[in-house]
mmCIF file of C-alpha atoms in Angstrom:
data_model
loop_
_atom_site.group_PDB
_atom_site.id
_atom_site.type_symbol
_atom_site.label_atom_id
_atom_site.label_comp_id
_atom_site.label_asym_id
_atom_site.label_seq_id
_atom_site.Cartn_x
_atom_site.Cartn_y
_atom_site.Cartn_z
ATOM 1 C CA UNK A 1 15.652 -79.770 -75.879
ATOM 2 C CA UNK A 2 19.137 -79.401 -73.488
ATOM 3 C CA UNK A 3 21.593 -77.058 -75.116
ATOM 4 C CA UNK A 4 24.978 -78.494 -74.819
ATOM 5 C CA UNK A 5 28.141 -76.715 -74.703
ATOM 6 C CA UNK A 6 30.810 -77.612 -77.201
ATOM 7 C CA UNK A 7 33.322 -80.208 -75.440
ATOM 8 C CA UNK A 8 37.400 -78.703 -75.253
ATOM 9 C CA UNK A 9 39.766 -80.421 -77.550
ATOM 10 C CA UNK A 10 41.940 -82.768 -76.514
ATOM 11 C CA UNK A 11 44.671 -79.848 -76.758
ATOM 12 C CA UNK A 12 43.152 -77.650 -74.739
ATOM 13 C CA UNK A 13 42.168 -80.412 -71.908
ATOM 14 C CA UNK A 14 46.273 -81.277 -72.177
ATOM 15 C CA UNK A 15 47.237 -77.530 -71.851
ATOM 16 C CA UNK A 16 44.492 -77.084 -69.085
ATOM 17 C CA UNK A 17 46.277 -79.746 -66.727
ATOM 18 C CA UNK A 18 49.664 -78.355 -67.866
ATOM 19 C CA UNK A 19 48.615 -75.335 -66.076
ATOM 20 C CA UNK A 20 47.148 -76.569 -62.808
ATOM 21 C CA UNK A 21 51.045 -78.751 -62.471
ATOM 22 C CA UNK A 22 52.654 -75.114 -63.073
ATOM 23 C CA UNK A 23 51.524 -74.764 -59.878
ATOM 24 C CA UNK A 24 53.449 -76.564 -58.131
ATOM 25 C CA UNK A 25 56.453 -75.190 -59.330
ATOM 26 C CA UNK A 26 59.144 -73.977 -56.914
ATOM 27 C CA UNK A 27 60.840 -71.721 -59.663
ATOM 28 C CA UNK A 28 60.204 -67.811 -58.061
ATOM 29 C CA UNK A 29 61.097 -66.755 -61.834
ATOM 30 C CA UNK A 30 58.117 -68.725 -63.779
ATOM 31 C CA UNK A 31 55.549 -70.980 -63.010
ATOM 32 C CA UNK A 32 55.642 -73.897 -65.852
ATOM 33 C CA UNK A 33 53.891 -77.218 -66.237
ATOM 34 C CA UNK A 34 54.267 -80.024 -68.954
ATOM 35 C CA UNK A 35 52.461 -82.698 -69.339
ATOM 36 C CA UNK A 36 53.177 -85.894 -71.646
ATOM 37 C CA UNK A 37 50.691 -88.303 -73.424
ATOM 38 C CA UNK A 38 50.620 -91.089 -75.293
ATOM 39 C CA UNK A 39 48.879 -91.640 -78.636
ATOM 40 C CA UNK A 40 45.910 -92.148 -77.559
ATOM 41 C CA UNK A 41 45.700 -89.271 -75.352
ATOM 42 C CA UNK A 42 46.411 -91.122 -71.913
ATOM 43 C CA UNK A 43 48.430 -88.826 -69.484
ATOM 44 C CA UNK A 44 51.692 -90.989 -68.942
ATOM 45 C CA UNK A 45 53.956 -88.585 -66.944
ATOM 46 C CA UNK A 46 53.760 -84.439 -65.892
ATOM 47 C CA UNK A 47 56.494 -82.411 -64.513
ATOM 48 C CA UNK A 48 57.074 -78.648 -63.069
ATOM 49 C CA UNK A 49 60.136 -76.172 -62.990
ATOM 50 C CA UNK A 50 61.698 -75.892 -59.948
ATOM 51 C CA UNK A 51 64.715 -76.809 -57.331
ATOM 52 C CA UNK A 52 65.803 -80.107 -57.392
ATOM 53 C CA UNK A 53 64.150 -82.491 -54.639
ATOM 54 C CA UNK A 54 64.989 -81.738 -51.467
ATOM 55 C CA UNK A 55 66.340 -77.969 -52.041
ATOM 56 C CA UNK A 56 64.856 -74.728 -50.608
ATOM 57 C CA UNK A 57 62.087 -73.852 -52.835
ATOM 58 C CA UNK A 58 63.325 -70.176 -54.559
ATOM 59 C CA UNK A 59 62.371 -67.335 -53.327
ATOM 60 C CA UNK A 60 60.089 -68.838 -50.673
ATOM 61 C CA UNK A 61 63.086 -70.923 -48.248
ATOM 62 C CA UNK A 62 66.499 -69.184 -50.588
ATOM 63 C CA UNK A 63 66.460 -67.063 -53.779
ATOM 64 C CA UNK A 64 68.769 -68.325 -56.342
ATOM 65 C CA UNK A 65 71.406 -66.635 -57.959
ATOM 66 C CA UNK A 66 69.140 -66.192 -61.437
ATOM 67 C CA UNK A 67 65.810 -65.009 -59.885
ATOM 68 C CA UNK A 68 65.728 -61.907 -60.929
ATOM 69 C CA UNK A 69 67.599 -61.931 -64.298
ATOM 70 C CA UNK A 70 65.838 -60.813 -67.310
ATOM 71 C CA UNK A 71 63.738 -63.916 -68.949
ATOM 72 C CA UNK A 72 66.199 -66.240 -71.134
ATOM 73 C CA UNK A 73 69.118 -64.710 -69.476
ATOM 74 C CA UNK A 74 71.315 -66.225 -66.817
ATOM 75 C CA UNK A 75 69.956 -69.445 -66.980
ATOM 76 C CA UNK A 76 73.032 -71.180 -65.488
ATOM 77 C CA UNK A 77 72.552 -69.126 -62.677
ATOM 78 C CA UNK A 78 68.796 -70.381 -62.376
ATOM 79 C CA UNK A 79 68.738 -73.699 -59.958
ATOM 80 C CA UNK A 80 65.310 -75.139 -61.772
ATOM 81 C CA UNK A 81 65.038 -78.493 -63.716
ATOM 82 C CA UNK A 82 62.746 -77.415 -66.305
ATOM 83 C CA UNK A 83 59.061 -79.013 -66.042
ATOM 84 C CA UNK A 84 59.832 -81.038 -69.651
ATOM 85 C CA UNK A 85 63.122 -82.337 -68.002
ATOM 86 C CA UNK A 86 61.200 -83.302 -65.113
ATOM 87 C CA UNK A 87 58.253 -84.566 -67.168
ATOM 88 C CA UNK A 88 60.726 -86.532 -69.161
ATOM 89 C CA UNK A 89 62.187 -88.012 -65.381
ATOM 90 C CA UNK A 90 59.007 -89.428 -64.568
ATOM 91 C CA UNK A 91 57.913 -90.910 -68.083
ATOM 92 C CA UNK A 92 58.079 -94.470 -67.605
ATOM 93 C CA UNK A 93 58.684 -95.102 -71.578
ATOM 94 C CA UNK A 94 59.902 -92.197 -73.737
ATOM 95 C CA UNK A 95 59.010 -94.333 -76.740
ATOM 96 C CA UNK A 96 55.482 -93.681 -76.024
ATOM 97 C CA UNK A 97 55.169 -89.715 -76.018
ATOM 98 C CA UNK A 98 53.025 -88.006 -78.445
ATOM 99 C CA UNK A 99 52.258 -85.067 -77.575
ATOM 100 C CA UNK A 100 53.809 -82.552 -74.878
ATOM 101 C CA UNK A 101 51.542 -79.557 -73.240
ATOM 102 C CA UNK A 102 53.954 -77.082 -71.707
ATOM 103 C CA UNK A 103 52.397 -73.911 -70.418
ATOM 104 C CA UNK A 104 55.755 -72.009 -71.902
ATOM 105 C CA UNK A 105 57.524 -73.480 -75.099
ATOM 106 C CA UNK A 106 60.387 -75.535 -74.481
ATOM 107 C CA UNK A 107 63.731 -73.808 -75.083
ATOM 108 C CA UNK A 108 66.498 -75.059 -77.026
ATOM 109 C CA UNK A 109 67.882 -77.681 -74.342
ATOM 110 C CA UNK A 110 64.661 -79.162 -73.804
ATOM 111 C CA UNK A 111 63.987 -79.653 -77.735
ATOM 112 C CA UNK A 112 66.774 -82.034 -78.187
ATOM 113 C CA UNK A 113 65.823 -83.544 -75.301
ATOM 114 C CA UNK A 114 62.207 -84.214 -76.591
ATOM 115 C CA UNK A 115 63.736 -84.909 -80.190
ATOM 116 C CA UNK A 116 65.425 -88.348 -78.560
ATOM 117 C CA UNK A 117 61.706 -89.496 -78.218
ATOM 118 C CA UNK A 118 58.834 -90.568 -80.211
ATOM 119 C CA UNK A 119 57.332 -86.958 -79.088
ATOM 120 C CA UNK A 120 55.557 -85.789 -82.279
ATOM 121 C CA UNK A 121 53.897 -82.351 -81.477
ATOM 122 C CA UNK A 122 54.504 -79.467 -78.878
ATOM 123 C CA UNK A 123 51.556 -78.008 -77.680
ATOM 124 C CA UNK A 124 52.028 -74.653 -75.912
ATOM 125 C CA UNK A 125 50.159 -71.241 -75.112
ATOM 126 C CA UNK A 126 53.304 -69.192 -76.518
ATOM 127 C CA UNK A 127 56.351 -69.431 -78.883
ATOM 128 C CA UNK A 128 59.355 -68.192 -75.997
ATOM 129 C CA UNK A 129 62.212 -69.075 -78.313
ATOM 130 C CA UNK A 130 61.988 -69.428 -82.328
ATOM 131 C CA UNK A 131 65.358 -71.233 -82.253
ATOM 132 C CA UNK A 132 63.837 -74.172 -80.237
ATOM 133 C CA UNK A 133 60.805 -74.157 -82.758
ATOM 134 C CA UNK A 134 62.760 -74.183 -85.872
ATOM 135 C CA UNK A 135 64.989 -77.255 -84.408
ATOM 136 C CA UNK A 136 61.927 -78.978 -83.745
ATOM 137 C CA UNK A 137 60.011 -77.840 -86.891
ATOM 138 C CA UNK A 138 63.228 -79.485 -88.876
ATOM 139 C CA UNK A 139 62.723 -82.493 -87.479
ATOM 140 C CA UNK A 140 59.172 -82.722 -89.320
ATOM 141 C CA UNK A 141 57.542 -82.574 -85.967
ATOM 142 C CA UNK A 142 54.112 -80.343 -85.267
ATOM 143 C CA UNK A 143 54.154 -77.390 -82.969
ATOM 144 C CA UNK A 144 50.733 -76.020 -82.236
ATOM 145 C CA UNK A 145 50.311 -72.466 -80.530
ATOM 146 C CA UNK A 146 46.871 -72.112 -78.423
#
């Protein structure tokens, strides 16, 4: 009789193929992927941090003013579009999200951003800022550390 190995949950598949996008980031400060699906699981759009389309990829072509500022500081000085923002660029319906995989937890910005769609759970390897979870957590949504 075959032995079979226990098949990954659907959560870890999604964070799985959030971390093969990170790599394709362009961000020389973190490497983060996202990816978006719909109820039923279906990948509908992924995105990466990094310059926007077109720039010098930091540090590789031109460092950027925030690469080497402490995490969570200096942000404005950072040139990346966070992989959510990006994710959320390519989603064809926002209305449809629900559930993001992001390889690091959304911050604050990106929250509100995912609160303006039908986005129901956050699925992430690490909690980077408590203030995002709490916003999220107030708006009665899930968020699931891995």
């Amino acid at each position: 009789m075959a032995t079979h190995k226990l098949r990954p949950s659907r959560d870890q598949i999604g964070l799985r193929v959030a971390h093969d996008v990170s790599e394709r980031a362009t961000c020389g400060r973190r490497k983060v992927g996202c990816l978006l699906v719909n109820e039923r699981g279906h990948h509908i759009a992924t995105g990466y941090n990094g310059v926007p389309s077109g720039w010098p990829h930091c540090p590789d072509e031109r460092a950027c003013p925030g690469l080497n500022a402490e995490s969570g500081s200096k942000l404005d000085e950072c040139y990346a579009i966070h992989a959510e923002q990006n994710a959320l660029l390519q989603c064809a319906d926002v209305y449809k999200i629900h559930t993001c995989y992001v390889t690091v937890s959304p911050c604050v910005h990106c929250v509100k951003l995912l609160l303006n769609t039908s986005c129901s759970r956050i699925v992430t390897s690490s909690t980077y800022d408590m203030r995002a979870k709490e916003l999220w957590e107030q708006g009665g949504r899930a968020w699931v550390v891995l």
